[in-house]
mmCIF file of C-alpha atoms and ligand atoms in Angstrom:
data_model
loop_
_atom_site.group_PDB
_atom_site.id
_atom_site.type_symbol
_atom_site.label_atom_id
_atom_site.label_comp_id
_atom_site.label_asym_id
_atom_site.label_seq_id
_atom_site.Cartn_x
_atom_site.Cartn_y
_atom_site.Cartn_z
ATOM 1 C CA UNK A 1 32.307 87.391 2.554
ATOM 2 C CA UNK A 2 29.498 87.421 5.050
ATOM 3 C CA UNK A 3 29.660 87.721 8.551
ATOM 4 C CA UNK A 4 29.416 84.114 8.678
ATOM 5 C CA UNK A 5 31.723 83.210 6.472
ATOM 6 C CA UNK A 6 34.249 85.328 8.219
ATOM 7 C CA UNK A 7 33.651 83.489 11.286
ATOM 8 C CA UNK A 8 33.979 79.556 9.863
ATOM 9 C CA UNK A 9 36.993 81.109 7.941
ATOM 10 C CA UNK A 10 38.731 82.214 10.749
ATOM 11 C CA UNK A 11 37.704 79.304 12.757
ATOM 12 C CA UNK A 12 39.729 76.989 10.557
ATOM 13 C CA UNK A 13 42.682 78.985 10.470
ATOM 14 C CA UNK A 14 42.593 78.689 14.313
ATOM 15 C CA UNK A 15 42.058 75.102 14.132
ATOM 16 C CA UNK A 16 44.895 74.572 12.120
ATOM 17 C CA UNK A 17 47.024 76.739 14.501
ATOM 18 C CA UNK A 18 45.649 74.772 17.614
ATOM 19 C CA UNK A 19 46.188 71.468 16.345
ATOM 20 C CA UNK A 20 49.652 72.658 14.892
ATOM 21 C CA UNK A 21 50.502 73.729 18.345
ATOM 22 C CA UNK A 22 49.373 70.595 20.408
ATOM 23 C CA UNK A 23 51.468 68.513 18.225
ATOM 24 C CA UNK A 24 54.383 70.929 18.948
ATOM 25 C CA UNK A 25 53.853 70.825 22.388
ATOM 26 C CA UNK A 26 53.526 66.726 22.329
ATOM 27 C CA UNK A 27 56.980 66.579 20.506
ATOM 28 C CA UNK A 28 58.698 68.981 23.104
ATOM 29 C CA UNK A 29 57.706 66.323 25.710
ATOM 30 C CA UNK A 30 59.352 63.438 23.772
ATOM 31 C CA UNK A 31 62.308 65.538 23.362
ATOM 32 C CA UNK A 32 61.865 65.327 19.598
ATOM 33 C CA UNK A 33 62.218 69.187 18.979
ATOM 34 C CA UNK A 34 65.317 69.842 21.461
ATOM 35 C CA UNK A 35 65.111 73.551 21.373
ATOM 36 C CA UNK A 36 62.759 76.166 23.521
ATOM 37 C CA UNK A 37 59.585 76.849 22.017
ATOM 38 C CA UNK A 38 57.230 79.635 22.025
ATOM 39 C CA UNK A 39 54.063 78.236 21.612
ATOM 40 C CA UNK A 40 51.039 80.479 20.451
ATOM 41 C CA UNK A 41 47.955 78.104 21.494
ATOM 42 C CA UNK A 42 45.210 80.436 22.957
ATOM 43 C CA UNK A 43 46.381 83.706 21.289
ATOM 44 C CA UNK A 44 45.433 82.070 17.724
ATOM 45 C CA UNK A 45 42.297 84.200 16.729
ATOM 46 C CA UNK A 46 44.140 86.954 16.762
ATOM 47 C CA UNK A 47 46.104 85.911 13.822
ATOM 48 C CA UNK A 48 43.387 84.133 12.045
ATOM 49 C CA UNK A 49 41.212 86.955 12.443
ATOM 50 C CA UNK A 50 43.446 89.232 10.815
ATOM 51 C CA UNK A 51 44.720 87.268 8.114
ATOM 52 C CA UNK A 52 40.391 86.404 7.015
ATOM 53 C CA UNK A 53 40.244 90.309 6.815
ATOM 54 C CA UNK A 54 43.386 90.646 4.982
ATOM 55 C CA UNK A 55 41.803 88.138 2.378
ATOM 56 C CA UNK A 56 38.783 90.234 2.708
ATOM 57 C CA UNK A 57 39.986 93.267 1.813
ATOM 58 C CA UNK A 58 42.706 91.589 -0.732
ATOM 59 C CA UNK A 59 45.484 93.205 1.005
ATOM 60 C CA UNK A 60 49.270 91.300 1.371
ATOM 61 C CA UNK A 61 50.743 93.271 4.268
ATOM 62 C CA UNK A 62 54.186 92.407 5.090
ATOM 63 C CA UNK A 63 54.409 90.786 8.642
ATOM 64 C CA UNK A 64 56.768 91.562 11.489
ATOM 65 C CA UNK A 65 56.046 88.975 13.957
ATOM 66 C CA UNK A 66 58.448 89.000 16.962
ATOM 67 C CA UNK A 67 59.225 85.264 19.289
ATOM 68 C CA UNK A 68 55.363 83.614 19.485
ATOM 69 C CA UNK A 69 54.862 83.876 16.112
ATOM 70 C CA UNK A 70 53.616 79.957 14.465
ATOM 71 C CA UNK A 71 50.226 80.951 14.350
ATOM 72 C CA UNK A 72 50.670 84.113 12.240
ATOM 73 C CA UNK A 73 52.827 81.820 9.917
ATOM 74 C CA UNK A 74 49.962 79.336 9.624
ATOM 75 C CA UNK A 75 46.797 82.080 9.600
ATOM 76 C CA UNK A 76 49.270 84.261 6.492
ATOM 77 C CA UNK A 77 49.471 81.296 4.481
ATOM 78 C CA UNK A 78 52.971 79.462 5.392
ATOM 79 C CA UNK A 79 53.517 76.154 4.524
ATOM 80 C CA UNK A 80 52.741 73.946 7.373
ATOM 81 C CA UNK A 81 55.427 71.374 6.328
ATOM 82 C CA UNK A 82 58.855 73.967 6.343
ATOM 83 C CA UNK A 83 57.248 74.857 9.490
ATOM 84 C CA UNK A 84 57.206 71.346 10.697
ATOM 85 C CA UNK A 85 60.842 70.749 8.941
ATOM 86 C CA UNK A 86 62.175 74.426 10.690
ATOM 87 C CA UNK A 87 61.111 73.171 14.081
ATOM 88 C CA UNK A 88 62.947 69.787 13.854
ATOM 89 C CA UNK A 89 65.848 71.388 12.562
ATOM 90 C CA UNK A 90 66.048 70.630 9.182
ATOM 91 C CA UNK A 91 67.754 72.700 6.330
ATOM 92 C CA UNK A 92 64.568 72.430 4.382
ATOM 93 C CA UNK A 93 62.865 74.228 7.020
ATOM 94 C CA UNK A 94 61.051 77.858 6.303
ATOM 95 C CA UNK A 95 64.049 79.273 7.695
ATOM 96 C CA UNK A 96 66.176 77.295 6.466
ATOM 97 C CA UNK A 97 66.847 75.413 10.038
ATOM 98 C CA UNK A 98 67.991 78.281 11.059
ATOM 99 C CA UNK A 99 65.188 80.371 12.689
ATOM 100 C CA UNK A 100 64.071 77.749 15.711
ATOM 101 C CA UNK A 101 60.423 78.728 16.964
ATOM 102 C CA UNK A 102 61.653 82.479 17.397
ATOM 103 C CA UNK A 103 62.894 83.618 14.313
ATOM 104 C CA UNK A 104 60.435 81.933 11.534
ATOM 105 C CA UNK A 105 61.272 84.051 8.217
ATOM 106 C CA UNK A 106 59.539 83.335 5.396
ATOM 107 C CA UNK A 107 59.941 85.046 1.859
ATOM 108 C CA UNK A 108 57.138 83.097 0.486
ATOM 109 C CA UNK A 109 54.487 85.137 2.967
ATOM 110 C CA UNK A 110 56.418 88.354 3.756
ATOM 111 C CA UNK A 111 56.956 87.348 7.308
ATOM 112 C CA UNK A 112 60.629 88.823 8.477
ATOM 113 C CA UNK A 113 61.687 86.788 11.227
ATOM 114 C CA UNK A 114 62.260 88.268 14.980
ATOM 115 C CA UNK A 115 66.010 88.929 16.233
ATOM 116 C CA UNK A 116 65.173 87.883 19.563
ATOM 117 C CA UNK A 117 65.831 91.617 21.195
ATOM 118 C CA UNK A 118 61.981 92.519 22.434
ATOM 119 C CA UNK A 119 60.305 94.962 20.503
ATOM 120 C CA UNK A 120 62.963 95.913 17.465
ATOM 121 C CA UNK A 121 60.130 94.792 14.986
ATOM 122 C CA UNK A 122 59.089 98.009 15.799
ATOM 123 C CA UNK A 123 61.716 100.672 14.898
ATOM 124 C CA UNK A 124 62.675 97.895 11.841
ATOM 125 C CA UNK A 125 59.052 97.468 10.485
ATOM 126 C CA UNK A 126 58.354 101.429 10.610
ATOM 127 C CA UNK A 127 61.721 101.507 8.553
ATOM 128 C CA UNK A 128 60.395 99.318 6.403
ATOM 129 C CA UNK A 129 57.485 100.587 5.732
ATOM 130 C CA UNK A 130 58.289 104.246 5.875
ATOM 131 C CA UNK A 131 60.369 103.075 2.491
ATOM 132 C CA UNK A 132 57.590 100.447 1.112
ATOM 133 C CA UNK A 133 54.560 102.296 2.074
ATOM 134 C CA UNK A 134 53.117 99.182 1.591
ATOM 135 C CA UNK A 135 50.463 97.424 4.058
ATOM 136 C CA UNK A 136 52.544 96.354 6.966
ATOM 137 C CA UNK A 137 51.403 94.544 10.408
ATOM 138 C CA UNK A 138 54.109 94.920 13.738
ATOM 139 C CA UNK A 139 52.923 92.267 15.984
ATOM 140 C CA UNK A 140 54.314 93.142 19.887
ATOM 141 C CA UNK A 141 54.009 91.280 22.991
ATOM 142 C CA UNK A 142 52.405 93.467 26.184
ATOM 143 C CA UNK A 143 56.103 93.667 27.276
ATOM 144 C CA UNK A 144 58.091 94.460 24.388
ATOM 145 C CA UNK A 145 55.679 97.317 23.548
ATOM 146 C CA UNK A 146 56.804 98.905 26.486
ATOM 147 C CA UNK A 147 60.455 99.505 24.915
ATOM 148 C CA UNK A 148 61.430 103.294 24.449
ATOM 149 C CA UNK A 149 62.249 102.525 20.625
ATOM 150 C CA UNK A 150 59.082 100.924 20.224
ATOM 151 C CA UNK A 151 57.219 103.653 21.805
ATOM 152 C CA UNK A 152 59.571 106.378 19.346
ATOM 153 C CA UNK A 153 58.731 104.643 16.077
ATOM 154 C CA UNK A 154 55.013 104.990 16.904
ATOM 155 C CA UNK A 155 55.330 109.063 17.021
ATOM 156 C CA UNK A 156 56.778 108.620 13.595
ATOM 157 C CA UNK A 157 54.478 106.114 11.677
ATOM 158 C CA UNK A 158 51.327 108.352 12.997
ATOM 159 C CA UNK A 159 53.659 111.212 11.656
ATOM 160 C CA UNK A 160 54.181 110.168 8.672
ATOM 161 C CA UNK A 161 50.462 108.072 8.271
ATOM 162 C CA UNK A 162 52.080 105.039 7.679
ATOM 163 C CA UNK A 163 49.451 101.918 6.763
ATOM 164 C CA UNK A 164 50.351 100.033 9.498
ATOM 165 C CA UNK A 165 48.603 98.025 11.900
ATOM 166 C CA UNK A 166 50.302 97.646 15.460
ATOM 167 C CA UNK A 167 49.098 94.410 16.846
ATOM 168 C CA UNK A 168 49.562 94.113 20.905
ATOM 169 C CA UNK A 169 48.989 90.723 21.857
ATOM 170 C CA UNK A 170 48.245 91.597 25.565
ATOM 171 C CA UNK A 171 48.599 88.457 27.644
ATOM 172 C CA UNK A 172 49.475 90.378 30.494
ATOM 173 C CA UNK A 173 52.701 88.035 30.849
ATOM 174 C CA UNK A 174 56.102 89.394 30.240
ATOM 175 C CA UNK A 175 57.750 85.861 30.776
ATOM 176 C CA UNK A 176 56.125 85.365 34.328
ATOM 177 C CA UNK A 177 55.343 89.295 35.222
ATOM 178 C CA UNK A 178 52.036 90.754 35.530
ATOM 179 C CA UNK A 179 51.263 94.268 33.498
ATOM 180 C CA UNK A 180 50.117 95.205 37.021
ATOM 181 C CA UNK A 181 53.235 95.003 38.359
ATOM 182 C CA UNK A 182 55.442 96.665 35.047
ATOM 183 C CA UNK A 183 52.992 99.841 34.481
ATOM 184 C CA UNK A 184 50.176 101.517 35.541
ATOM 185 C CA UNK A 185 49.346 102.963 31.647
ATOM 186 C CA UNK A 186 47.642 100.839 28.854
ATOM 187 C CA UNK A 187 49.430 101.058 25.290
ATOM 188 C CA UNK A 188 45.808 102.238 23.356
ATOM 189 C CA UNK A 189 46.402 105.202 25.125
ATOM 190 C CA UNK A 190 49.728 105.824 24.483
ATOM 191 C CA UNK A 191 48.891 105.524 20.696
ATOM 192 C CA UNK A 192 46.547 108.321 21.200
ATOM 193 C CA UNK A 193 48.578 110.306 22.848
ATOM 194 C CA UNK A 194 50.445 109.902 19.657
ATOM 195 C CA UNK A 195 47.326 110.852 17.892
ATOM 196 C CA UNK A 196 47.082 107.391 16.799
ATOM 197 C CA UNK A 197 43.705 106.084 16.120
ATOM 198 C CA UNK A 198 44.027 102.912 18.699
ATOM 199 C CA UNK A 199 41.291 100.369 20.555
ATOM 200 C CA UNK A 200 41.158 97.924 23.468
ATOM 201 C CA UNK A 201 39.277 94.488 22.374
ATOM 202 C CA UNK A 202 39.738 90.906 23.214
ATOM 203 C CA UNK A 203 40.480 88.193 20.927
ATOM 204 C CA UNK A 204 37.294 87.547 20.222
ATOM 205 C CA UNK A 205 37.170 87.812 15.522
ATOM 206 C CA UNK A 206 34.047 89.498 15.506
ATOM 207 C CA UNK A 207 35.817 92.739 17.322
ATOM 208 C CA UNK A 208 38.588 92.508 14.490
ATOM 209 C CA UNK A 209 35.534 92.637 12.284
ATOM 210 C CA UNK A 210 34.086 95.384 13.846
ATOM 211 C CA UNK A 211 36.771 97.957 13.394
ATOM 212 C CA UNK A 212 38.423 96.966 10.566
ATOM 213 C CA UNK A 213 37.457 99.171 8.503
ATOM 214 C CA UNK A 214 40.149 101.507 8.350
ATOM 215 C CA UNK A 215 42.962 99.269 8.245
ATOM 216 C CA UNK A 216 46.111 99.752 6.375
ATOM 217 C CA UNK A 217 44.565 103.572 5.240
ATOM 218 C CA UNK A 218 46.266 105.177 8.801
ATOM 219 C CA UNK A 219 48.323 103.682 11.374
ATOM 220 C CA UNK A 220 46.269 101.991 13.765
ATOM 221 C CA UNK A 221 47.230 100.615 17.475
ATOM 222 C CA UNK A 222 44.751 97.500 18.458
ATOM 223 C CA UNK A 223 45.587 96.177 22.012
ATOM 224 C CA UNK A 224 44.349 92.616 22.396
ATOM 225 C CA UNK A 225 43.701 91.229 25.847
ATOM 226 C CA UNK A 226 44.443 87.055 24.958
ATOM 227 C CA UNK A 227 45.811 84.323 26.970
ATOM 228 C CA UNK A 228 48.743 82.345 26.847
ATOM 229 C CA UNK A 229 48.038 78.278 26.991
ATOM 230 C CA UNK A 230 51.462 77.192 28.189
ATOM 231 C CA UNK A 231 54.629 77.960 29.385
ATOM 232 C CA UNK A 232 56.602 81.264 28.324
ATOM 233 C CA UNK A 233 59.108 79.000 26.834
ATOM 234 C CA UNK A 234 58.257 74.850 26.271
ATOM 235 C CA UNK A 235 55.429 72.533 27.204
ATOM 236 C CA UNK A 236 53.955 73.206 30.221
ATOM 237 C CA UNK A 237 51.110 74.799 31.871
ATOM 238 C CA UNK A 238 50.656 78.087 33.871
ATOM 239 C CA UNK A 239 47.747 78.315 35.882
ATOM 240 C CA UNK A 240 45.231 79.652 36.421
ATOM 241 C CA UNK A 241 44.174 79.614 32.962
ATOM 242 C CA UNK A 242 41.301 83.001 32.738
ATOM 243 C CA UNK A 243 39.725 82.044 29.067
ATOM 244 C CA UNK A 244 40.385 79.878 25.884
ATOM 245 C CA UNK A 245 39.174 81.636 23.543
ATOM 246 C CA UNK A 246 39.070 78.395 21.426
ATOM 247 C CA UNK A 247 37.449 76.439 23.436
ATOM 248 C CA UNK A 248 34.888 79.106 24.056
ATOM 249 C CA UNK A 249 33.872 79.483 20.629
ATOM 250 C CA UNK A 250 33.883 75.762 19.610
ATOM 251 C CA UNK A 251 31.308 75.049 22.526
ATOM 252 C CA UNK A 252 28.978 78.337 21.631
ATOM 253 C CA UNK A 253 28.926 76.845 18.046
ATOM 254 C CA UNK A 254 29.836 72.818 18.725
ATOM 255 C CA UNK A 255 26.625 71.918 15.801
ATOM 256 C CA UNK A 256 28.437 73.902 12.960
ATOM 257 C CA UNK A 257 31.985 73.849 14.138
ATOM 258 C CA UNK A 258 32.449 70.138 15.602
ATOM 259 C CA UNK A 259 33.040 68.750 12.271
ATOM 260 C CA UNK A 260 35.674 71.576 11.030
ATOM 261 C CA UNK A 261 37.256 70.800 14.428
ATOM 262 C CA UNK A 262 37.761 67.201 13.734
ATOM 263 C CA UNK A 263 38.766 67.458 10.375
ATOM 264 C CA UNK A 264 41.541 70.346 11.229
ATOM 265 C CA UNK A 265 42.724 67.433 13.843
ATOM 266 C CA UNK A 266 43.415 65.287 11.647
ATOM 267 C CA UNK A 267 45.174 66.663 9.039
ATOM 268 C CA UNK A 268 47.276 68.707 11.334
ATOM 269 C CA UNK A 269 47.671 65.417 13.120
ATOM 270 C CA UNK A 270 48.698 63.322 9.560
ATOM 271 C CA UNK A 271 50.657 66.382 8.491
ATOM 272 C CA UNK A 272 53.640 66.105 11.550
ATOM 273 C CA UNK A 273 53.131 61.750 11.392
ATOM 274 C CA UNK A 274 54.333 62.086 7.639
ATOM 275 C CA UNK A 275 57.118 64.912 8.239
ATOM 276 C CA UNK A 276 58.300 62.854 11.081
ATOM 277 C CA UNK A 277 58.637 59.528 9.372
ATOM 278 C CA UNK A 278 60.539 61.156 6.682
ATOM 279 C CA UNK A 279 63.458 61.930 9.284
HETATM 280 C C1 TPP B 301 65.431 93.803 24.766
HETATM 281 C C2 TPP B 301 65.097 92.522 25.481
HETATM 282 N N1 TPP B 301 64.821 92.546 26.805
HETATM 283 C C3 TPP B 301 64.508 91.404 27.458
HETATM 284 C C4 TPP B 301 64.480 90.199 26.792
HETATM 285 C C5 TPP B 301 64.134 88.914 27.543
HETATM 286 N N2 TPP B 301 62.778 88.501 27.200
HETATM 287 C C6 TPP B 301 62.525 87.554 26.259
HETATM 288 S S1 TPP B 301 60.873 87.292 26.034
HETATM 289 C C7 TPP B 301 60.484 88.436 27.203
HETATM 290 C C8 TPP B 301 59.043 88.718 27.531
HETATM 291 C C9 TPP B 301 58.274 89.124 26.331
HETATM 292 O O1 TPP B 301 56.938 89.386 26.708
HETATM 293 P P1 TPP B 301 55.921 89.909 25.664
HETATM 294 O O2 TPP B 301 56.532 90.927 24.773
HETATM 295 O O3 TPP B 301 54.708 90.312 26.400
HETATM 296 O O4 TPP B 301 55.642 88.617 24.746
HETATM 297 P P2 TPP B 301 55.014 87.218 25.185
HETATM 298 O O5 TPP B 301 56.163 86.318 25.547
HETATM 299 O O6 TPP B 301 54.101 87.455 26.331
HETATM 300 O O7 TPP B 301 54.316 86.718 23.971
HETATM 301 C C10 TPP B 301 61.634 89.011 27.759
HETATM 302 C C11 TPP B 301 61.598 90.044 28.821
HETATM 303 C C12 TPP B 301 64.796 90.206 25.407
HETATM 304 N N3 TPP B 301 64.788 89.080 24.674
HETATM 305 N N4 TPP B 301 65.078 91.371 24.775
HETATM 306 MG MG1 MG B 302 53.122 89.158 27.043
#
C-alpha cells in the first residue's frame, strides 16, 4: 500500500465512522436510543489510521477500547449492523444488548468491552497480553491515563517489552475539565520516564504513518492531541470547537475525496433506515 492508498483507505474508514456517528447522534435527539452515548465523531482518524496500518502490516491486535469506543469498532472491522442493533437495545446486538455505547465487546474483532471504571483497560490489557504476547492496542482517554494503575502497568509492559501500543486519545476533556487544570506533566513523557519509546502527534494519519514502524515489536506510548465533536455524554455541542480533523481533510482533498464522502453517507445513512424499520 502506497502512501496514497493509505490515505483514501483511512479516509473511508473515517467516513463510515462519521456518518455512523451523525446518525447516532440524530437518533439520541428523537429519543430513539434512550441511553447516554459516547459519541466518537472528530477523534475518528485515530482509529482508522491505526486499523489501515494494522492491515498494512497484517497484524490482528486485540483491542482494549475503554467508553468512546464506536469508531474503533467500525475502523477494526465490526459489523455495523450489531452495532446499530447493540445501540437500540436489541439482544442481537454485538454485545448482546448488553454493552450500551460504553461497553461494545465483540469476539468477532477482539475488542473486550470497557467496565466503565476509567483506565482498568490498562492493568487488564497488560494482563492480557503479558499472557498472549500477542499484538495488543490499550486505547485511554487524557483522563483515565492519569490513574495510578494505569501509570503501574506501563513500568511493567516496557519491563517486560510487551507489543503493545498505548493509544492516548488526548482531547484535553476529562468530562468538562481541562488537562490544564488536572496536571502540569504530558503522558509521552511519563512513558519515557518508563523508558518507553513514546511520541506527541495529532490526529492527523500521515503522523500514524510516520512512526509506525516499530509497532507491536516494543511497547510504544503515542499521545494524540484530537477533539471531541459533542457532548461528553449525548447529542450536543461544546464549544468552541479548535479543529475537525474531518472536515479539514475532506476540504484539502474535496476533488478526490467528495465522492467517497457521499457514497460513505449513504450507505451509513441506508444501513440505520433498514435496522430501524426492522424494529
Ligand atoms: C475510576 C473512575 N473515575 C471517574 C469516573 C467518572 N468518569 C467517567 S468518564 C470520565 C472522564 C474520562 O475522560 P477521558 O479518559 O479523557 O476520556 P474522554 O471522555 O475524554 O474520551 C470520568 C472522570 C469513572 N467512570 N471511573
Ligand atoms: Mg479526554
Amino acid at each position: 500500500m502506497n502512501k496514497n492508498q493509505y490515505l483514501k483507505k483511512t479516509f473511508e474508514l473515517a467516513a463510515e465512522c462519521r456518518y455512523f456517528e451523525l446518525n447516532v447522534f440524530k437518533n439520541v435527539e428523537k429519543k430513539i436510543i434512550k441511553f447516554p452515548v459516547y459519541l466518537s465523531a472528530g477523534q475518528e482518524f485515530i482509529s482508522a489510521s491505526l486499523s489501515t496500518i494494522c492491515k498494512q502490516k497484517k497484524v490482528v491486535p486485540e483491542l482494549f477500547p475503554q467508553h468512546r469506543c464506536h469508531s474503533i469498532y467500525i475502523s477494526f472491522g465490526g459489523d455495523k449492523k450489531k452495532l446499530v442493533n447493540e445501540l437500540l437495545g436489541k439482544n442481537d446486538g454485538c454485545t448482546y444488548g448488553m454493552g450500551g455505547s460504553a461497553s461494545i465487546h465483540s469476539k468477532e474483532i477482539k475488542m473486550f468491552g470497557h467496565d466503565g471504571l476509567m483506565g482498568t483497560q490498562g492493568p487488564i490489557g497488560v494482563g492480557s497480553c503479558f499472557v498472549s504476547k500477542k499484538p495488543t492496542i490499550i486505547f485511554l482517554g487524557d483522563a483515565s491515563a492519569e490513574e495510578d494503575y494505569v501509570l503501574a502497568s506501563l513500568g511493567w509492559a516496557s519491563f517486560k517489552k510487551l507489543p503493545i501500543l498505548f493509544i492516548v486519545e488526548d482531547n484535553n476533556l476529562s468530562i468538562l475539565t481541562e488537562k490544564k487544570t488536572r496536571r502540569h506533566w504530558e503522558m509521552h513523557d511519563v512513558a519515557k520516564g518508563f523508558k518507553m519509546k513514546s511520541y506527541n502527534i495529532d490526529d492527523n494519519p500521515l503522523n500514524f504513518l510516520k512512526i509506525s514502524d516499530r509497532f507491536f515489536k516494543e511497547p510504544i506510548l503515542v499521545n494524540v492531541n484530537t477533539n471531541r465533536l459533542f457532548w461528553h455524554a449525548g447529542a450536543g455541542i461544546d464549544s468552541p470547537k479548535t479543529f475537525d480533523r474531518y472536515k479539514l481533510i475532506l476540504k484539502k482533498n474535496e476533488k478526490s475525496y467528495k465522492k467517497i464522502d457521499d457514497q460513505k453517507k449513504r450507505m451509513i445513512d441506508i444501513l440505520w433506515k433498514k435496522q430501524l424499520e426492522k424494529q
